[in-house]
PDB file of C-alpha atoms in Angstrom:
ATOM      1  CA  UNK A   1      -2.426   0.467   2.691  1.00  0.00           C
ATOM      2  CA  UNK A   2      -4.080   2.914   5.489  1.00  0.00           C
ATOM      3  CA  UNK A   3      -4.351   6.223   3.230  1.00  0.00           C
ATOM      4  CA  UNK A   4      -7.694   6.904   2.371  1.00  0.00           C
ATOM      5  CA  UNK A   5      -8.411   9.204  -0.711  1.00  0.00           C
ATOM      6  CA  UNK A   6     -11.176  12.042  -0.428  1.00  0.00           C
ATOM      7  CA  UNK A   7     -14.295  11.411  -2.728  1.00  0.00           C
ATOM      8  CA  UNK A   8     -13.491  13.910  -5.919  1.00  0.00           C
ATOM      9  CA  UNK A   9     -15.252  16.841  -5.871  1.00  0.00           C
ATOM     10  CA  UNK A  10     -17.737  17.486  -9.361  1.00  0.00           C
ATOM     11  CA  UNK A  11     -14.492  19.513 -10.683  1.00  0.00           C
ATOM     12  CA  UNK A  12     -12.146  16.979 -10.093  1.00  0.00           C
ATOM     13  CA  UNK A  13      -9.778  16.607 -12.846  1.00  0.00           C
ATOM     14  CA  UNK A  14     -10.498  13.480 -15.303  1.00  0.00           C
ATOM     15  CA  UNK A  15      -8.757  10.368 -14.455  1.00  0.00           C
ATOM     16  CA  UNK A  16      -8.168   8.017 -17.257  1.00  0.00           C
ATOM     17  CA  UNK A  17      -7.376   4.147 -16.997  1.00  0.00           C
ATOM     18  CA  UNK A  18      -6.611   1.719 -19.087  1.00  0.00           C
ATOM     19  CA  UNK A  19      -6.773  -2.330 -17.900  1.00  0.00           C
ATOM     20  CA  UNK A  20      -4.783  -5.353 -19.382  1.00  0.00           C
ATOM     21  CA  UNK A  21      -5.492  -8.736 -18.136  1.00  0.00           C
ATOM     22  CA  UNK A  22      -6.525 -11.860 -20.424  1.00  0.00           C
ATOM     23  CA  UNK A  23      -9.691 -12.575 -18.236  1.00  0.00           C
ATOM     24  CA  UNK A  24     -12.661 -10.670 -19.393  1.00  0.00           C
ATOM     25  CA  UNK A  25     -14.574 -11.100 -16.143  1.00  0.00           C
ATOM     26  CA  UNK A  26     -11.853  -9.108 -14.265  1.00  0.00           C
ATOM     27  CA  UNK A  27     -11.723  -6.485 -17.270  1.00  0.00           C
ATOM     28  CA  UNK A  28     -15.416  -6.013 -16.956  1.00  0.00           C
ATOM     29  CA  UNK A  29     -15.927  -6.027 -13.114  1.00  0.00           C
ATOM     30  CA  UNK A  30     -12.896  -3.537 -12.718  1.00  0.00           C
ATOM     31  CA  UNK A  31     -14.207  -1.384 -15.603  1.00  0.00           C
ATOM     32  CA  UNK A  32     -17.548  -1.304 -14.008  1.00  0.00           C
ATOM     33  CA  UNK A  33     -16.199  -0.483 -10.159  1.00  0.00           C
ATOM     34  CA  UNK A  34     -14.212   2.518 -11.897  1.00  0.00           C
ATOM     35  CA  UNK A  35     -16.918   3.660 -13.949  1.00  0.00           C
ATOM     36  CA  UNK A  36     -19.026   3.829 -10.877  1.00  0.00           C
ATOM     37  CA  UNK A  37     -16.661   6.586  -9.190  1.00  0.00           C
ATOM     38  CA  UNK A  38     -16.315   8.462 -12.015  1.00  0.00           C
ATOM     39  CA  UNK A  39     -13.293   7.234 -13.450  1.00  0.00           C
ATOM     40  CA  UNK A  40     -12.961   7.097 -17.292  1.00  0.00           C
ATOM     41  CA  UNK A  41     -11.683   3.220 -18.757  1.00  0.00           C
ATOM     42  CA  UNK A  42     -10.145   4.181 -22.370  1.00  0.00           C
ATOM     43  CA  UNK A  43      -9.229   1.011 -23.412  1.00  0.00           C
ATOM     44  CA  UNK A  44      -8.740  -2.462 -22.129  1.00  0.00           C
ATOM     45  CA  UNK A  45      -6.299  -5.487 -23.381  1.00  0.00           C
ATOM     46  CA  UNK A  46      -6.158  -8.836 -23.221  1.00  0.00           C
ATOM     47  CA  UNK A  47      -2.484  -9.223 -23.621  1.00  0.00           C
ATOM     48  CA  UNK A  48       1.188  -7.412 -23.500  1.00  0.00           C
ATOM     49  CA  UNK A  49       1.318  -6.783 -26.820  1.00  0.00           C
ATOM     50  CA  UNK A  50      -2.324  -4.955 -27.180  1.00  0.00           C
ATOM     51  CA  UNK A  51      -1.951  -3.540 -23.701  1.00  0.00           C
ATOM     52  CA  UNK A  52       1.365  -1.466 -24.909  1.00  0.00           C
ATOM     53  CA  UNK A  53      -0.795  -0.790 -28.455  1.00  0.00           C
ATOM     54  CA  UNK A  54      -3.741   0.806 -26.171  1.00  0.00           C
ATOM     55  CA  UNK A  55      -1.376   2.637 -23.756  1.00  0.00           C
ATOM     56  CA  UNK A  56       0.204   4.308 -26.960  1.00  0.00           C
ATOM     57  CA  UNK A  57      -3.278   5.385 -28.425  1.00  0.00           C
ATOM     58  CA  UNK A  58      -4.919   6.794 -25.691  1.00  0.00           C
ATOM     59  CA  UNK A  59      -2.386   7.797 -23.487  1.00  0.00           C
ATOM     60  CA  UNK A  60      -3.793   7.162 -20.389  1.00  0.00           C
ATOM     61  CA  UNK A  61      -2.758   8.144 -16.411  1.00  0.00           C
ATOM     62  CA  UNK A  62      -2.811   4.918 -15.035  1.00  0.00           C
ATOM     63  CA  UNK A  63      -2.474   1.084 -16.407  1.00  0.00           C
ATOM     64  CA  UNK A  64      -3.995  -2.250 -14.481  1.00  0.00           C
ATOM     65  CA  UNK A  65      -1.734  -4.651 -15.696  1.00  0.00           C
ATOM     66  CA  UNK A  66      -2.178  -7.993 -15.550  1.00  0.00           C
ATOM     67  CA  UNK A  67       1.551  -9.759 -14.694  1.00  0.00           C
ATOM     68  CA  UNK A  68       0.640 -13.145 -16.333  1.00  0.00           C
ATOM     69  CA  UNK A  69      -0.957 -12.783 -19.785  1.00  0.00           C
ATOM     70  CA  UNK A  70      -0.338 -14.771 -23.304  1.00  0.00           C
ATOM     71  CA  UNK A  71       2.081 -13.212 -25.999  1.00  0.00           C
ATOM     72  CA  UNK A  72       3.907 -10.798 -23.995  1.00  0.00           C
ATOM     73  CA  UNK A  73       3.394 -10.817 -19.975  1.00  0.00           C
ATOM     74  CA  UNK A  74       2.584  -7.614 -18.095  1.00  0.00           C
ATOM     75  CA  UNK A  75       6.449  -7.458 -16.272  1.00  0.00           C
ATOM     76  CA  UNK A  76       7.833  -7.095 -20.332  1.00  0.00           C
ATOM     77  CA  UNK A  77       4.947  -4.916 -21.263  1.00  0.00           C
ATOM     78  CA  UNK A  78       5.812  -2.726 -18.202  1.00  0.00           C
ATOM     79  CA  UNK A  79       9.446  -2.460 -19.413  1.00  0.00           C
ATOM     80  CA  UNK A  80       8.331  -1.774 -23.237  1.00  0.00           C
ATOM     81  CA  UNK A  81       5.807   1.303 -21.612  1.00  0.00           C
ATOM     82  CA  UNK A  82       8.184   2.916 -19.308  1.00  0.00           C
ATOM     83  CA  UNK A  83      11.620   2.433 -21.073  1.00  0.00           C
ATOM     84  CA  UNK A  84       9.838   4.533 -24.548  1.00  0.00           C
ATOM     85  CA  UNK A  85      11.122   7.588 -25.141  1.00  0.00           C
ATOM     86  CA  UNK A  86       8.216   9.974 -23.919  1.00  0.00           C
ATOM     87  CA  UNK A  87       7.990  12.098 -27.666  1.00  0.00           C
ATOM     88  CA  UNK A  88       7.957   8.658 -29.406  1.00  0.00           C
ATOM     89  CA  UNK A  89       4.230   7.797 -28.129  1.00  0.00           C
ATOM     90  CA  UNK A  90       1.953   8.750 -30.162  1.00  0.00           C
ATOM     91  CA  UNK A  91      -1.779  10.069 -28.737  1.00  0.00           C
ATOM     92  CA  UNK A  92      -5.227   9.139 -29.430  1.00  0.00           C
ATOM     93  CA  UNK A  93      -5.224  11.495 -32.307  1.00  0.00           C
ATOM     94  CA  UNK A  94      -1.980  10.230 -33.505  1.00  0.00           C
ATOM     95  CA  UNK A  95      -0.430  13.284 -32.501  1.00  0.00           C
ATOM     96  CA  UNK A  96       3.183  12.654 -30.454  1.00  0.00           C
ATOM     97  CA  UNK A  97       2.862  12.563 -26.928  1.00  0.00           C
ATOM     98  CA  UNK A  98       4.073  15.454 -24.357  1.00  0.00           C
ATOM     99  CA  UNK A  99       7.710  14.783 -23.155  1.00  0.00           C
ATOM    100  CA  UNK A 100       6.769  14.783 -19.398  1.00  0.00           C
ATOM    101  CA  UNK A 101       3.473  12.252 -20.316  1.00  0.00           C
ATOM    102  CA  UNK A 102       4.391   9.144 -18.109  1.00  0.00           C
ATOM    103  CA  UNK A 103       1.560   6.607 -17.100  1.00  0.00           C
ATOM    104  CA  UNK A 104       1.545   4.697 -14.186  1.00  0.00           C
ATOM    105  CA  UNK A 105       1.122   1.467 -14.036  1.00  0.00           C
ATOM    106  CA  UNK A 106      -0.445  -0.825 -11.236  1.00  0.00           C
ATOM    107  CA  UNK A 107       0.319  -4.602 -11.503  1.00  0.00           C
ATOM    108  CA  UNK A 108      -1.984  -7.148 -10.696  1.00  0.00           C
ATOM    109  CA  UNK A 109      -0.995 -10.471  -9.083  1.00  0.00           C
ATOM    110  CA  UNK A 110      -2.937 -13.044  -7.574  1.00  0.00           C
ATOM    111  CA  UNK A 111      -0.296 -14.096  -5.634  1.00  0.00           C
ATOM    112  CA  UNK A 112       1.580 -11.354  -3.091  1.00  0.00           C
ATOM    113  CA  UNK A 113       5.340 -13.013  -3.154  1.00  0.00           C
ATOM    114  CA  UNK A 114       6.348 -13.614  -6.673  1.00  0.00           C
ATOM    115  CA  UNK A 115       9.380 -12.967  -8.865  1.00  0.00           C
ATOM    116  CA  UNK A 116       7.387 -11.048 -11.541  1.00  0.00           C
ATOM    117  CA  UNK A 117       6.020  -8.667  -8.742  1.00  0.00           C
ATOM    118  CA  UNK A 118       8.790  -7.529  -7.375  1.00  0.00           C
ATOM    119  CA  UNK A 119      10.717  -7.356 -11.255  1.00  0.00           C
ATOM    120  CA  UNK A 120       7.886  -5.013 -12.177  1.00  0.00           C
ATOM    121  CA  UNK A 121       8.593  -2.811  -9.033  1.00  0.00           C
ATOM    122  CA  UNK A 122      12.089  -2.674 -10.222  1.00  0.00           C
ATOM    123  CA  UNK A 123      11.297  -1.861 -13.293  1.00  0.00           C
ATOM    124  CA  UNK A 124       9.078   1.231 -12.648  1.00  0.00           C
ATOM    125  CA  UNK A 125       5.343  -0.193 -11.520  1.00  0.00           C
ATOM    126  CA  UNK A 126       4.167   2.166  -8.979  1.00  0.00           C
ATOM    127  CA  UNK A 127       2.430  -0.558  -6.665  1.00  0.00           C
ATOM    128  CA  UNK A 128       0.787  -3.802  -7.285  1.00  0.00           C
ATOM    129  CA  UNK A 129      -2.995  -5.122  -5.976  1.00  0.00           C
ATOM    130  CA  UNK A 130      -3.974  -8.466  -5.703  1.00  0.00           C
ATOM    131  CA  UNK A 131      -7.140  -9.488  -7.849  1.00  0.00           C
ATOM    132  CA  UNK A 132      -9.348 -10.055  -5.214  1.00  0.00           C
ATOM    133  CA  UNK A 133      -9.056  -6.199  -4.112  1.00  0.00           C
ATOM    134  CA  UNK A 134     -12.122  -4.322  -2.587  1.00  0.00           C
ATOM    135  CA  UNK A 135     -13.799  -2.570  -4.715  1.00  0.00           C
ATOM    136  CA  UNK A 136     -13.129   0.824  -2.232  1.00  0.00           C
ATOM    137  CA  UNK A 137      -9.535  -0.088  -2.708  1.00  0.00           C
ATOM    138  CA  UNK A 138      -9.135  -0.325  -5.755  1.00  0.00           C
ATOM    139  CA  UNK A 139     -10.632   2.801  -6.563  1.00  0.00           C
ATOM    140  CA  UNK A 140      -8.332   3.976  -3.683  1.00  0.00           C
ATOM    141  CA  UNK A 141      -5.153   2.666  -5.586  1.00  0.00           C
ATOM    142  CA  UNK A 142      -5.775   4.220  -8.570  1.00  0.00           C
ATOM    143  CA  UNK A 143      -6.444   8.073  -7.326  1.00  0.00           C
ATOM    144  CA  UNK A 144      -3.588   7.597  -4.961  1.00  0.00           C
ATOM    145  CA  UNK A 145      -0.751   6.695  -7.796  1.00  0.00           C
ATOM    146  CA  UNK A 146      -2.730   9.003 -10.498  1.00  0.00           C
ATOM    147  CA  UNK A 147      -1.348  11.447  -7.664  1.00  0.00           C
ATOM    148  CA  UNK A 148       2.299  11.165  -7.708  1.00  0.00           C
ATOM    149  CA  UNK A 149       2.397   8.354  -4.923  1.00  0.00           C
ATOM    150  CA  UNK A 150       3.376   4.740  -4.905  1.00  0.00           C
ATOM    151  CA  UNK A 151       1.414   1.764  -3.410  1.00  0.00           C
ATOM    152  CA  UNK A 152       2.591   0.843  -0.798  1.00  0.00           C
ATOM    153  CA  UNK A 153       1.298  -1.858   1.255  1.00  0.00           C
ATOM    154  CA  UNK A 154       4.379  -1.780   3.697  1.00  0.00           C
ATOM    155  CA  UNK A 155       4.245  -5.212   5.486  1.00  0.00           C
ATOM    156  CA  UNK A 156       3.951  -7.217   1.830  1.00  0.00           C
ATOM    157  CA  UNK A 157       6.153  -4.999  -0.187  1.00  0.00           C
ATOM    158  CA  UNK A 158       8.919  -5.321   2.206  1.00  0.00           C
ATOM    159  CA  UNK A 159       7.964  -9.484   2.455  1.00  0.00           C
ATOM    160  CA  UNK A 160       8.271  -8.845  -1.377  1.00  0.00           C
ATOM    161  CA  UNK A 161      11.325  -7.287  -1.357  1.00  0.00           C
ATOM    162  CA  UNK A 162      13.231  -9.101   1.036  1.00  0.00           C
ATOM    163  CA  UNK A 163      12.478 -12.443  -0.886  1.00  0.00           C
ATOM    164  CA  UNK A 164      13.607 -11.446  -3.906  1.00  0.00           C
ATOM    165  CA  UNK A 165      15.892  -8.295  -3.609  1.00  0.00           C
ATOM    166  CA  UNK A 166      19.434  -9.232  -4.013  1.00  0.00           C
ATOM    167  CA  UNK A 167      22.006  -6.571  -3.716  1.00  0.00           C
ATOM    168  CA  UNK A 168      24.124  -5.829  -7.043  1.00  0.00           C
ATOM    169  CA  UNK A 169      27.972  -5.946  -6.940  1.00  0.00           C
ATOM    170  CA  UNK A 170      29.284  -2.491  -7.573  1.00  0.00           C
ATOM    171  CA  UNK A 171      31.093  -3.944 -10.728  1.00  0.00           C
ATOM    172  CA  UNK A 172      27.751  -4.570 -12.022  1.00  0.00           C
ATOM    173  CA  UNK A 173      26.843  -1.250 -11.395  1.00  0.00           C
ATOM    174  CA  UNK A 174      26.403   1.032 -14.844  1.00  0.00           C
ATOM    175  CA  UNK A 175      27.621   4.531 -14.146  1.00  0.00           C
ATOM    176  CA  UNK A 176      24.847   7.203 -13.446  1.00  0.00           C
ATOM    177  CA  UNK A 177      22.624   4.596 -12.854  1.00  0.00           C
ATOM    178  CA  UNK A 178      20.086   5.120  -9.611  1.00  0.00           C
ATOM    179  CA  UNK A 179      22.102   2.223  -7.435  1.00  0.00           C
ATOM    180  CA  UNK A 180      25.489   4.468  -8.002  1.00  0.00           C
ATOM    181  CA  UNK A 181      24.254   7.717  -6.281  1.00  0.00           C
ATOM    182  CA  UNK A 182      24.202   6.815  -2.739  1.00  0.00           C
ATOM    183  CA  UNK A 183      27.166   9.180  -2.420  1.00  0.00           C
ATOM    184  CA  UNK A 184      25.233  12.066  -3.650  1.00  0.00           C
ATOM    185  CA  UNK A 185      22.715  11.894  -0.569  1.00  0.00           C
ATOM    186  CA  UNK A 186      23.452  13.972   2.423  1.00  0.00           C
ATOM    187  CA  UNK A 187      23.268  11.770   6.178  1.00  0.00           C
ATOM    188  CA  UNK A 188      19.703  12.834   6.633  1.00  0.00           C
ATOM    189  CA  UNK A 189      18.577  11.483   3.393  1.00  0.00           C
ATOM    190  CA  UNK A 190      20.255   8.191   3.847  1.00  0.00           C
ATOM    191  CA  UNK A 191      18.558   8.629   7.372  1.00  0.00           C
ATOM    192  CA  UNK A 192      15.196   9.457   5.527  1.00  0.00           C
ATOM    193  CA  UNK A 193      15.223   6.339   2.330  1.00  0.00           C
ATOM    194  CA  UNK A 194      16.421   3.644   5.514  1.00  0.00           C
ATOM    195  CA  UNK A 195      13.340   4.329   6.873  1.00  0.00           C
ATOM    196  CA  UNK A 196      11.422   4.927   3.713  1.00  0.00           C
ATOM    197  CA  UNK A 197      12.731   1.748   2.639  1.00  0.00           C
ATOM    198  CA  UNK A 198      11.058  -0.276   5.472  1.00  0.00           C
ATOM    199  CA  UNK A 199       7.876   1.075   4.859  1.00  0.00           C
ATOM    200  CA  UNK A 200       7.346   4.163   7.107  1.00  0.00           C
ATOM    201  CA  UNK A 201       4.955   6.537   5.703  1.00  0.00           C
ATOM    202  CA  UNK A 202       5.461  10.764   5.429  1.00  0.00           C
ATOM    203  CA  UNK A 203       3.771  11.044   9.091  1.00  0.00           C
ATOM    204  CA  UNK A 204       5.447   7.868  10.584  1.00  0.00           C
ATOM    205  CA  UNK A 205       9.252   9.212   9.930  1.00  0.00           C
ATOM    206  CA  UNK A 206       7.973  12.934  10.599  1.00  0.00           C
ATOM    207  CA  UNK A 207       7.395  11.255  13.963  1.00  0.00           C
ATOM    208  CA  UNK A 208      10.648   9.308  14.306  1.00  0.00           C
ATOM    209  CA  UNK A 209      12.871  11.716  13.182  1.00  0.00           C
ATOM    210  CA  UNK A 210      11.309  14.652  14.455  1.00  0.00           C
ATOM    211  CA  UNK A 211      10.609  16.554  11.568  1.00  0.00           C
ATOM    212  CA  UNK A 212       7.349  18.294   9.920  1.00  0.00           C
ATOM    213  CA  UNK A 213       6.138  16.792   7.182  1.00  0.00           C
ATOM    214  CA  UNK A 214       6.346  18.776   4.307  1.00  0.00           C
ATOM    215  CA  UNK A 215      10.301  18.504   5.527  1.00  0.00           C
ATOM    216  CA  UNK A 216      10.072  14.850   5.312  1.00  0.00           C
ATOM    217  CA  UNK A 217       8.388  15.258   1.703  1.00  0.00           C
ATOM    218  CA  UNK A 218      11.333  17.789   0.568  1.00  0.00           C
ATOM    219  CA  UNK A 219      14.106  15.251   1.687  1.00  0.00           C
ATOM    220  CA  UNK A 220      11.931  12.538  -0.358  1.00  0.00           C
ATOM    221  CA  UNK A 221      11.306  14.161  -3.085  1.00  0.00           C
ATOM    222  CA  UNK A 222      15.394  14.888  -3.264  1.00  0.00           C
ATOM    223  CA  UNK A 223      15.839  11.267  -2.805  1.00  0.00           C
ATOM    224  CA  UNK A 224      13.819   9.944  -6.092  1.00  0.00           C
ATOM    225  CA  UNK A 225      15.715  13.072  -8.000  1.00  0.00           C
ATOM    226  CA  UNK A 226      19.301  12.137  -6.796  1.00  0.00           C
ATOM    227  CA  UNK A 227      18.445   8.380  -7.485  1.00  0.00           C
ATOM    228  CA  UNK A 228      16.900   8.617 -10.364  1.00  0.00           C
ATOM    229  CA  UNK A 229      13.890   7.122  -8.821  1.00  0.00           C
ATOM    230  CA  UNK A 230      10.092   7.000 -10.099  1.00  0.00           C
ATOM    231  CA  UNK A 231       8.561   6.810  -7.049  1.00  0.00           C
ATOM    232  CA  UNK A 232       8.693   5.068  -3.475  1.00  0.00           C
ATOM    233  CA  UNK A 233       8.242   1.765  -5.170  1.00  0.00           C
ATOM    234  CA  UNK A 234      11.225   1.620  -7.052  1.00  0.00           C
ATOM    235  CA  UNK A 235      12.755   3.147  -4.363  1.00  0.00           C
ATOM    236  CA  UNK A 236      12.355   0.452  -1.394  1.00  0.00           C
ATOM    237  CA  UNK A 237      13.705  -1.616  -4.553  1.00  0.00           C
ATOM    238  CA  UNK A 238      16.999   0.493  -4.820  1.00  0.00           C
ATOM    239  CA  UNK A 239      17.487   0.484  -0.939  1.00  0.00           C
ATOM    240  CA  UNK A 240      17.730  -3.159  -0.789  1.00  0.00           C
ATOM    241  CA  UNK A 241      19.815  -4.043  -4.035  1.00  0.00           C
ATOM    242  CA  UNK A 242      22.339  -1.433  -2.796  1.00  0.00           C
ATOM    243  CA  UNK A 243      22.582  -3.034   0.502  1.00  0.00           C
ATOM    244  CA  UNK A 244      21.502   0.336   2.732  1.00  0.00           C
ATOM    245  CA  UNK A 245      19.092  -2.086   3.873  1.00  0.00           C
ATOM    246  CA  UNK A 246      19.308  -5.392   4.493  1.00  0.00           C
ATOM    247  CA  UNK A 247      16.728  -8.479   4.792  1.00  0.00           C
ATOM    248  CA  UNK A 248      16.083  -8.559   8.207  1.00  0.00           C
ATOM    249  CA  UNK A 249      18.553  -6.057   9.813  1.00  0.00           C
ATOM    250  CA  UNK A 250      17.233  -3.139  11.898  1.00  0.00           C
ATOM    251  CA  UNK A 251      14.701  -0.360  10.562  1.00  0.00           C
ATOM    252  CA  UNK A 252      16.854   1.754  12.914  1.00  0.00           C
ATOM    253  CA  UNK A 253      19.409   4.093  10.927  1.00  0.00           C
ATOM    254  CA  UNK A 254      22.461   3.655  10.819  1.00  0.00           C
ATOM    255  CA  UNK A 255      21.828  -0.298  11.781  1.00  0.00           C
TER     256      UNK A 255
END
């Protein structure tokens, strides 16, 4: 990942993280690192099922998750988090969460290619980091998804994603469902999520296709709505079970 997040400036809004993983050495060394840029830890878990327990009290804006943890692992815990109803949570005071309150949730592998990865990108994680992450980014991580983003580390994810990605036969495909839309997208937008799909960042296809920016973010941001997409994670995801992009083929569109 190349982006590099500005230091937050004294009224930066309050960023508030929770971290699951069933070592205590990585709970306390990540809660530490956070702590020492200002951002708040409200709760930490050991396992699935306390992880979704904590998420539900404090409601928090990001999660850590560890993938591989006893009673319930961090790819089911993801599901369980992001498939509740939003006014079913309850808040630290009890009270029911806001409708539009939607954490994101950071997986953490130690190994880059695996199964559970790339099912918790599927499933809604906005990004994973592998354990032995700089401190710098890790901090990094965390403001970036906090901000509406996904991480992206292009040349793994799409590694990732071409190892495990297989595309789904349309009979398999529920109606309404994010991998049935591809006919709502005009021919720049399938243009646009090829590209976005191998990796290219806002800049990179403002460059290829000739476009400003904030045009490229307006076509993305259509994308995710029309797909019923989360983010950029889930969305390389969608590109390649669909079949608009292959393993291998050309980054070129239209290819």
């Amino acid at each position: 990942m190349s982006r590099t997040v500005e230091e937050p400036g004294p009224e930066a809004e309050s960023l508030r993280v929770v971290v699951a993983d069933d070592q205590r050495l990585v709970r306390t060394g990540f809660r530490m690192i956070l702590a020492a840029d200002g951002i708040e830890v409200v709760g930490e878990a050991a396992d699935g099922v306390a992880a979704i327990e904590v998420v539900r009290r404090t409601r928090p804006d990001v999660v850590l998750m560890d993938i591989r943890m006893p009673e319930l692992d961090g790819l089911q815990a993801t599901r369980i988090i992001l498939g509740e109803p939003r006014d079913a949570v309850p808040d630290a005071s009890g009270a029911e969460a806001a409708a539009d309150w939607v954490p994101r949730i950071i997986i953490l592998t130690t190994f880059d290619l695996d199964q559970y990865v790339y099912d918790a990108l599927a499933a809604g994680a906005s990004g994973f980091l592998l354990k032995d992450v700089t401190p710098e980014h890790l901090v990094n991580a965390v403001r970036l998804v906090r901000s509406g983003d996904a991480l992206l580390a292009p040349t793994i994810t799409r590694r990732l994603v071409e190892k495990f990605a297989a595309p789904i036969p349309p009979s398999e495909q529920r109606v309404g469902s994010a991998h049935a839309e591809l006919s709502a997208l005009t021919a720049r937008e399938l243009e646009v999520f090829r590209l976005l799909a191998r990796g290219l960042s806002n800049a990179e296809l403002a460059g290829r296709l000739q476009l400003s920016e904030a045009t490229v973010k307006t076509h993305v941001a259509r994308i995710l709505a029309k797909m019923q997409l989360r983010d950029r994670a889930q969305a390389v995801v969608a590109a390649y079970e669909t079949g608009l992009v292959t393993p291998g083929g050309s980054a070129e569109p239209g290819v």
